[in-house]
Amino acid sequence: MKVSYFKLFFFTLFSIKVSAQQSQLGKTVLKDLVKEMSVEEKAKLIVGTGMPGWVGLTKLPTPPKMKVPGSAGKNCSFPQYNIPEIILADGPAGLRISPQRDNDSKKYYATAFPVATALASSWNSELVKEVGYAIGNEVKEYGVDLLLAPGMNIHRNPRNGRNFEYFSEDPLISGTMAAAYVTGVQQNGVGATLKHFAANNQESNRFGVNEHISQRALREIYLKGFEIAVKKSQPWGIMTAYNKINGVYVSEDKDLLTGILRDEWKYDGLVMTDWFGGYGSEDEVRANKVSDVATQVNAGNDWLMPGTPLQIAAVIKQTKAGILKQSKMDESTERILKIILKSPVFRNYKYSNEPDLKKHALIAKQAAAESMILLENKNSTLPIKLNSKKIALFGNTSYNFISGGTGSGDVNEAYTISLLDGLKNAHSDVDQNLAKKYVPYIKLEDSLQTARRKKEGGLSKYIRIKEMNFSDQEIEKASQENDLAVFTIGRNAGETGDRPISDFYLAEDEVVMINRISEQFHKKNKKFIIIMNIGGAIETKSWKDKADAVLLSWQPGQEAGNAVAEILAGQVNPSGKLATTFPVDYKDVPSAKSFPGTPAEKPLDSFYDEGIYLGYRYYETFKVPVSYPFGYGLSYSEFGFSGLKVVNNPEEKVIKVSFMIKNNGKAGGKEVGQIYIHASHAKLDKPDQELKAFVKTEELKSGQSSNFTLSIPYYDLASYNSATSAWELEAGDYELRLGNSSQNISQRAIFKIAQDLTILKTGNLMKPDVKFNEVKP
């Protein structure tokens, strides 16, 4: 009997040991590990551990010690299963972490790169991939595993406070640039997260607004960019948006997260909520309410972030009650574990806390310069020899350049080069009398703004500093003592609400300054240059003729002033092109009447009654004049397009396009070839033209040319028919247009589709919850 107990003891001990060995992440089949985890353990994994230093939305008086201060969240670790915690941090213009460490005088800064709207304006996906790689390196070397970037929602309306975080009004540009960014980041062995999926096109009541969007507009505009990015780059993560679409919270939308994302697009990565996604408001979080965790997880939303103890309890309760399906909980657990398996922390990577910030600053400067757009250049005002000119530098923002937007998209960089410093670095003689007045004024006003925002806490709103006032006599004196004048227009916004309509226009103090400077300097036949340091489109028609040159710098990151100076001096030939249209007036914007929804003070419903007709698709179809068209941007050189050939291959279902771009000017530079398609539209209404392919040249010297061949699959030519739930290509003649903007077409060619084709059948998903009328040509 003793022998039997002895054997039983060792058998039990051996069984426990084997079981322990089997329950190790990285050593055990994932499905087996998931089976061994209890419901309580899985609940703690699929719900985050909360925002570091907060309980819900209440800030702790003493923040806890954090592996990476300033990071956004993490998972619960399980040492018994060899499951470590992975660290998540915000982006997208660079890694957002705190530069401070307890009891450490060293600063841990990250590089501030140009904002997404700027990067898209480069039309250079290889450059964006290089930026992504640099950001990914900082993510890895600072001990972060998953970057919560890039953002890639559509520029539906210029008032959206977070447009600077997003790429374009066009889904092809958005998807291509996002894919390049993700690819660059993930080449470091860290993850990137596409956000905010989907239609997060406003900040006004972002937790509660119900966005009514037709199936066609969703498929062709608001989901298409995500589809491109998912298929091209396979991001580790996708973050769902706060809003509802057609009556359903996005984080609870099975049609979107399972039907479209996983079943149709074959995405196999992780889906997480935005922070407190699924709550109707931040007040609900403070009131200790709980999101509908069962519906979220059942829909395909794997990770509830940042997570609360009440959500964990709800997950446990609803799983045991059978409301949250055990199979769905297991799927979510497995997806999270797959990401942890790939993470640097699981691979025991020894991060250095010392990324090469000097190298990354050079990349940031290159990206900034290539993203800037020359909008006006009368009589070849630019470039100029900066070291031989005395410059009167006006405008608050010239002395306090805006590197990027506010909120979670902000970066804690070591410095931002102002335009004043950039011109000095280029050995320009800047009027010191003006500088002596501006510098203390900006210092005082900026300190007051910083104090106000710190007191208000959270995502406090940025308020534009009123332009410093100068008398006519002071400006007249400046025009006598200087060779030219520069004035910078500044705009900032962020995760604090949408821009008021007034912010789309210049304020009276700005208009007065521009008029006075223009008048005084032009009296003496001296040049006047305007720099636009902004994050989204503004009104330009009423004042752009006051200047001899207008340069759109966007919010170009920490090397801002140096990059602007390189453009002004001609060290870099501007090659940026608009990825978002600049309308003549706000009332011309197709969503002007419906944005941000009703009631205006806290919109509950927003009707996308413009349908697929937004941006250039609207302006060109409905013949609405614009100030600057989509794809537009000047150069110090001249380029020509020739040799356009189009080959239609019905067997392979692809159009092949070949052409040549030649530099016919004197200066070396880069050009963008843009291909638009005017489609047959006997059955389905269609925009006058849509961007279907583009390419940017390498640097072409004077007289040099490059040949290109691009392929456009039939799927990319097809339109979505909501009545048949299919992507269809209509029979008829199609005109292919080649140019360097949507309104500057150089060559055209016709190809024919012989018969109506159903390219792809889909599910009848995300149906509108109410009837509403969309505009038609």
Coordinates of N, CA and C in Angstrom, one line a residue, residues 361-477:
A361 N 16.6 63.0 -36.6 CA 16.3 64.4 -36.9 C 16.6 64.8 -38.3
L362 N 17.6 64.1 -38.9 CA 17.9 64.4 -40.3 C 16.8 63.8 -41.2
I363 N 16.3 62.6 -40.8 CA 15.2 62.0 -41.6 C 14.0 62.9 -41.5
A364 N 13.7 63.4 -40.2 CA 12.6 64.3 -40.0 C 12.7 65.6 -40.9
K365 N 13.9 66.1 -41.0 CA 14.1 67.3 -41.8 C 13.9 67.0 -43.3
Q366 N 14.4 65.9 -43.8 CA 14.2 65.5 -45.2 C 12.7 65.3 -45.5
A367 N 12.0 64.6 -44.6 CA 10.6 64.4 -44.8 C 9.8 65.7 -44.7
A368 N 10.2 66.6 -43.9 CA 9.5 67.9 -43.8 C 9.7 68.7 -45.1
A369 N 10.9 68.7 -45.6 CA 11.2 69.5 -46.8 C 10.4 68.9 -48.0
E370 N 10.4 67.6 -48.1 CA 9.8 66.9 -49.2 C 8.2 67.0 -49.2
S371 N 7.7 67.3 -48.0 CA 6.3 67.4 -47.8 C 5.7 68.8 -48.0
M372 N 6.6 69.8 -48.0 CA 6.1 71.2 -48.2 C 5.7 71.4 -49.6
I373 N 4.7 72.3 -49.7 CA 4.0 72.6 -51.0 C 4.2 74.0 -51.4
L374 N 4.7 74.3 -52.5 CA 4.8 75.7 -53.0 C 3.5 76.0 -53.7
L375 N 2.7 76.9 -53.1 CA 1.4 77.2 -53.6 C 1.4 78.3 -54.6
E376 N 2.2 79.3 -54.3 CA 2.4 80.5 -55.2 C 3.8 80.9 -55.4
N377 N 4.2 81.3 -56.5 CA 5.6 81.7 -56.8 C 5.6 82.7 -58.0
K378 N 5.1 83.9 -57.7 CA 5.0 84.9 -58.8 C 6.3 85.4 -59.2
N379 N 6.5 85.4 -60.6 CA 7.8 85.9 -61.1 C 9.0 85.3 -60.5
S380 N 8.9 84.0 -60.2 CA 10.0 83.2 -59.6 C 10.6 83.9 -58.4
T381 N 9.8 84.3 -57.5 CA 10.2 85.0 -56.3 C 11.2 84.1 -55.5
L382 N 10.8 82.8 -55.5 CA 11.7 81.8 -54.8 C 12.4 80.9 -55.9
P383 N 13.6 80.4 -55.6 CA 14.3 80.5 -54.4 C 15.0 81.9 -54.3
I384 N 15.6 82.1 -53.1 CA 16.3 83.4 -52.8 C 17.6 83.0 -52.1
K385 N 18.6 83.9 -52.3 CA 19.9 83.7 -51.6 C 19.7 84.3 -50.2
L386 N 19.5 83.4 -49.3 CA 19.2 83.9 -47.9 C 20.4 84.6 -47.3
N387 N 21.6 84.2 -47.6 CA 22.7 84.8 -46.9 C 23.1 86.2 -47.5
S388 N 22.3 86.6 -48.5 CA 22.6 88.0 -49.0 C 21.4 88.9 -48.9
K389 N 20.4 88.5 -48.1 CA 19.2 89.3 -48.0 C 18.9 89.6 -46.5
K390 N 18.4 90.8 -46.2 CA 18.0 91.1 -44.9 C 16.5 90.9 -44.9
I391 N 16.0 90.1 -43.9 CA 14.6 89.7 -43.8 C 13.9 90.3 -42.6
A392 N 12.7 90.8 -42.9 CA 11.8 91.3 -41.9 C 10.9 90.1 -41.6
L393 N 11.0 89.5 -40.4 CA 10.3 88.3 -40.1 C 9.1 88.7 -39.2
F394 N 7.9 88.5 -39.7 CA 6.7 88.9 -39.0 C 5.9 87.6 -38.7
G395 N 4.9 87.8 -37.8 CA 4.0 86.6 -37.4 C 4.5 85.9 -36.2
N396 N 3.6 85.7 -35.2 CA 3.9 85.0 -34.0 C 4.6 83.7 -34.3
T397 N 4.0 83.0 -35.2 CA 4.4 81.6 -35.4 C 5.8 81.5 -36.0
S398 N 6.3 82.6 -36.6 CA 7.7 82.6 -37.1 C 8.7 82.4 -36.0
Y399 N 8.3 82.8 -34.8 CA 9.2 82.7 -33.6 C 8.8 81.6 -32.7
N400 N 7.7 80.9 -33.0 CA 7.2 79.8 -32.2 C 6.5 78.8 -33.1
F401 N 7.3 78.2 -34.0 CA 6.8 77.3 -35.0 C 6.1 76.1 -34.4
I402 N 5.0 75.7 -35.0 CA 4.2 74.6 -34.5 C 4.7 73.3 -35.2
S403 N 5.2 72.4 -34.4 CA 5.8 71.2 -34.9 C 4.7 70.1 -35.2
G404 N 3.7 70.1 -34.4 CA 2.6 69.1 -34.6 C 1.4 69.5 -33.8
G405 N 0.3 68.7 -33.9 CA -0.9 69.0 -33.2 C -0.9 68.6 -31.7
T406 N -2.0 68.8 -31.1 CA -2.1 68.5 -29.6 C -2.8 67.2 -29.3
G407 N -2.8 66.8 -28.1 CA -3.5 65.6 -27.7 C -2.6 64.4 -27.7
S408 N -3.2 63.2 -27.9 CA -2.4 62.0 -28.0 C -1.5 61.9 -29.2
G409 N -1.7 62.8 -30.2 CA -0.8 62.8 -31.3 C 0.4 63.7 -31.1
D410 N 0.5 64.4 -30.0 CA 1.6 65.2 -29.7 C 2.9 64.4 -29.3
V411 N 4.0 65.0 -29.5 CA 5.3 64.3 -29.2 C 6.1 65.2 -28.3
N412 N 6.8 64.6 -27.3 CA 7.7 65.3 -26.4 C 9.1 65.3 -27.0
E413 N 9.3 66.2 -27.9 CA 10.6 66.3 -28.5 C 11.6 67.3 -27.8
A414 N 12.8 67.2 -28.0 CA 13.9 68.0 -27.3 C 13.8 69.4 -27.7
Y415 N 13.4 69.7 -29.0 CA 13.4 71.1 -29.5 C 12.5 71.1 -30.7
T416 N 12.1 72.4 -31.1 CA 11.5 72.7 -32.4 C 12.3 73.9 -32.9
I417 N 12.8 73.7 -34.1 CA 13.5 74.8 -34.8 C 12.5 75.8 -35.3
S418 N 12.5 77.0 -34.7 CA 11.6 78.1 -35.2 C 12.1 78.6 -36.6
L419 N 11.3 79.3 -37.3 CA 11.7 79.9 -38.5 C 12.8 80.9 -38.3
L420 N 12.8 81.6 -37.2 CA 13.9 82.6 -36.8 C 15.2 81.8 -36.8
D421 N 15.2 80.7 -36.0 CA 16.4 79.9 -35.9 C 16.8 79.3 -37.2
G422 N 15.8 78.8 -38.0 CA 16.2 78.2 -39.3 C 16.8 79.2 -40.2
L423 N 16.3 80.4 -40.2 CA 16.9 81.4 -41.1 C 18.3 81.8 -40.6
K424 N 18.5 81.9 -39.3 CA 19.8 82.1 -38.7 C 20.8 81.0 -39.1
N425 N 20.3 79.8 -39.0 CA 21.2 78.7 -39.3 C 21.6 78.7 -40.8
A426 N 20.8 79.3 -41.6 CA 21.1 79.5 -43.1 C 21.8 80.8 -43.3
H427 N 22.3 81.4 -42.2 CA 23.1 82.6 -42.3 C 22.4 83.8 -42.9
S428 N 21.1 83.9 -42.6 CA 20.3 85.0 -43.0 C 20.5 86.2 -42.0
D429 N 20.3 87.4 -42.5 CA 20.3 88.6 -41.6 C 18.9 88.9 -41.3
V430 N 18.4 88.5 -40.1 CA 17.0 88.7 -39.7 C 16.9 90.0 -38.9
D431 N 15.9 90.8 -39.2 CA 15.7 92.1 -38.6 C 15.7 91.9 -37.0
Q432 N 16.7 92.4 -36.3 CA 16.8 92.2 -34.9 C 15.8 93.1 -34.1
N433 N 15.4 94.2 -34.7 CA 14.4 95.1 -34.0 C 13.1 94.4 -33.9
L434 N 12.7 93.7 -35.0 CA 11.4 93.0 -34.9 C 11.6 91.8 -33.9
A435 N 12.7 91.1 -34.0 CA 12.9 89.9 -33.1 C 12.9 90.3 -31.7
K436 N 13.4 91.5 -31.3 CA 13.4 91.9 -29.9 C 12.0 92.2 -29.4
K437 N 11.1 92.5 -30.3 CA 9.7 92.8 -29.9 C 9.0 91.5 -29.8
Y438 N 9.2 90.6 -30.8 CA 8.4 89.4 -30.9 C 8.8 88.4 -29.8
V439 N 10.1 88.2 -29.6 CA 10.5 87.1 -28.7 C 10.0 87.2 -27.3
P440 N 10.1 88.4 -26.6 CA 9.5 88.4 -25.3 C 8.0 88.3 -25.3
Y441 N 7.3 88.9 -26.3 CA 5.9 88.8 -26.4 C 5.4 87.3 -26.5
I442 N 6.1 86.6 -27.4 CA 5.7 85.1 -27.6 C 6.1 84.4 -26.3
K443 N 7.2 84.7 -25.7 CA 7.6 84.0 -24.4 C 6.5 84.1 -23.4
L444 N 6.0 85.4 -23.2 CA 5.0 85.6 -22.2 C 3.7 84.9 -22.5
E445 N 3.2 85.1 -23.7 CA 1.9 84.6 -24.1 C 2.0 83.0 -24.1
D446 N 3.1 82.5 -24.5 CA 3.2 81.0 -24.5 C 3.2 80.5 -23.1
S447 N 3.9 81.2 -22.2 CA 3.9 80.7 -20.8 C 2.5 80.8 -20.2
L448 N 1.8 81.8 -20.5 CA 0.4 82.0 -20.0 C -0.5 80.8 -20.5
Q449 N -0.3 80.5 -21.8 CA -1.1 79.4 -22.4 C -0.7 78.1 -21.8
T450 N 0.6 77.9 -21.6 CA 1.0 76.6 -20.9 C 0.5 76.5 -19.5
A451 N 0.5 77.6 -18.8 CA -0.1 77.5 -17.4 C -1.6 77.2 -17.4
R452 N -2.3 77.9 -18.4 CA -3.7 77.6 -18.5 C -4.0 76.2 -18.8
R453 N -3.3 75.6 -19.8 CA -3.5 74.2 -20.2 C -3.2 73.2 -19.1
K454 N -2.2 73.6 -18.3 CA -1.8 72.7 -17.2 C -2.9 72.7 -16.1
K455 N -3.4 73.9 -15.9 CA -4.5 74.1 -14.9 C -5.8 73.3 -15.3
E456 N -6.1 73.5 -16.6 CA -7.3 72.8 -17.1 C -7.2 71.3 -17.2
G457 N -5.9 70.8 -17.4 CA -5.6 69.4 -17.4 C -6.2 68.7 -18.6
G458 N -5.9 67.4 -18.6 CA -6.5 66.6 -19.7 C -6.0 67.0 -21.1
L459 N -6.9 67.0 -22.0 CA -6.6 67.4 -23.4 C -7.1 68.8 -23.6
S460 N -6.5 69.8 -22.9 CA -6.9 71.2 -22.9 C -6.6 71.7 -24.3
K461 N -7.5 72.6 -24.7 CA -7.5 73.2 -26.0 C -6.5 74.3 -26.2
Y462 N -5.8 74.2 -27.4 CA -4.9 75.2 -27.8 C -5.6 76.5 -28.3
I463 N -5.2 77.6 -27.9 CA -5.9 78.9 -28.3 C -4.8 79.7 -29.1
R464 N -5.2 80.1 -30.3 CA -4.2 80.9 -31.1 C -3.9 82.2 -30.4
I465 N -2.6 82.5 -30.3 CA -2.1 83.8 -29.7 C -2.4 84.9 -30.7
K466 N -3.0 86.0 -30.2 CA -3.3 87.1 -31.1 C -2.0 87.7 -31.7
E467 N -2.1 88.1 -33.0 CA -0.9 88.7 -33.6 C -0.4 89.9 -32.9
M468 N 0.9 90.0 -32.7 CA 1.4 91.2 -32.1 C 1.1 92.4 -33.0
N469 N 0.7 93.5 -32.4 CA 0.3 94.7 -33.2 C 1.5 95.6 -33.5
F470 N 1.6 96.0 -34.8 CA 2.6 96.9 -35.2 C 1.9 98.1 -35.9
S471 N 2.4 99.3 -35.7 CA 1.8 100.5 -36.4 C 2.3 100.5 -37.9
D472 N 1.6 101.3 -38.6 CA 2.0 101.5 -40.0 C 3.4 102.0 -40.1
Q473 N 3.8 102.9 -39.2 CA 5.1 103.5 -39.2 C 6.2 102.4 -39.0
E474 N 5.9 101.5 -38.0 CA 6.9 100.5 -37.8 C 7.1 99.5 -39.0
I475 N 6.0 99.2 -39.6 CA 6.1 98.3 -40.8 C 6.7 99.1 -41.9
E476 N 6.4 100.3 -42.1 CA 7.1 101.1 -43.1 C 8.6 101.2 -42.9
K477 N 9.0 101.4 -41.7 CA 10.4 101.4 -41.3 C 11.1 100.1 -41.7

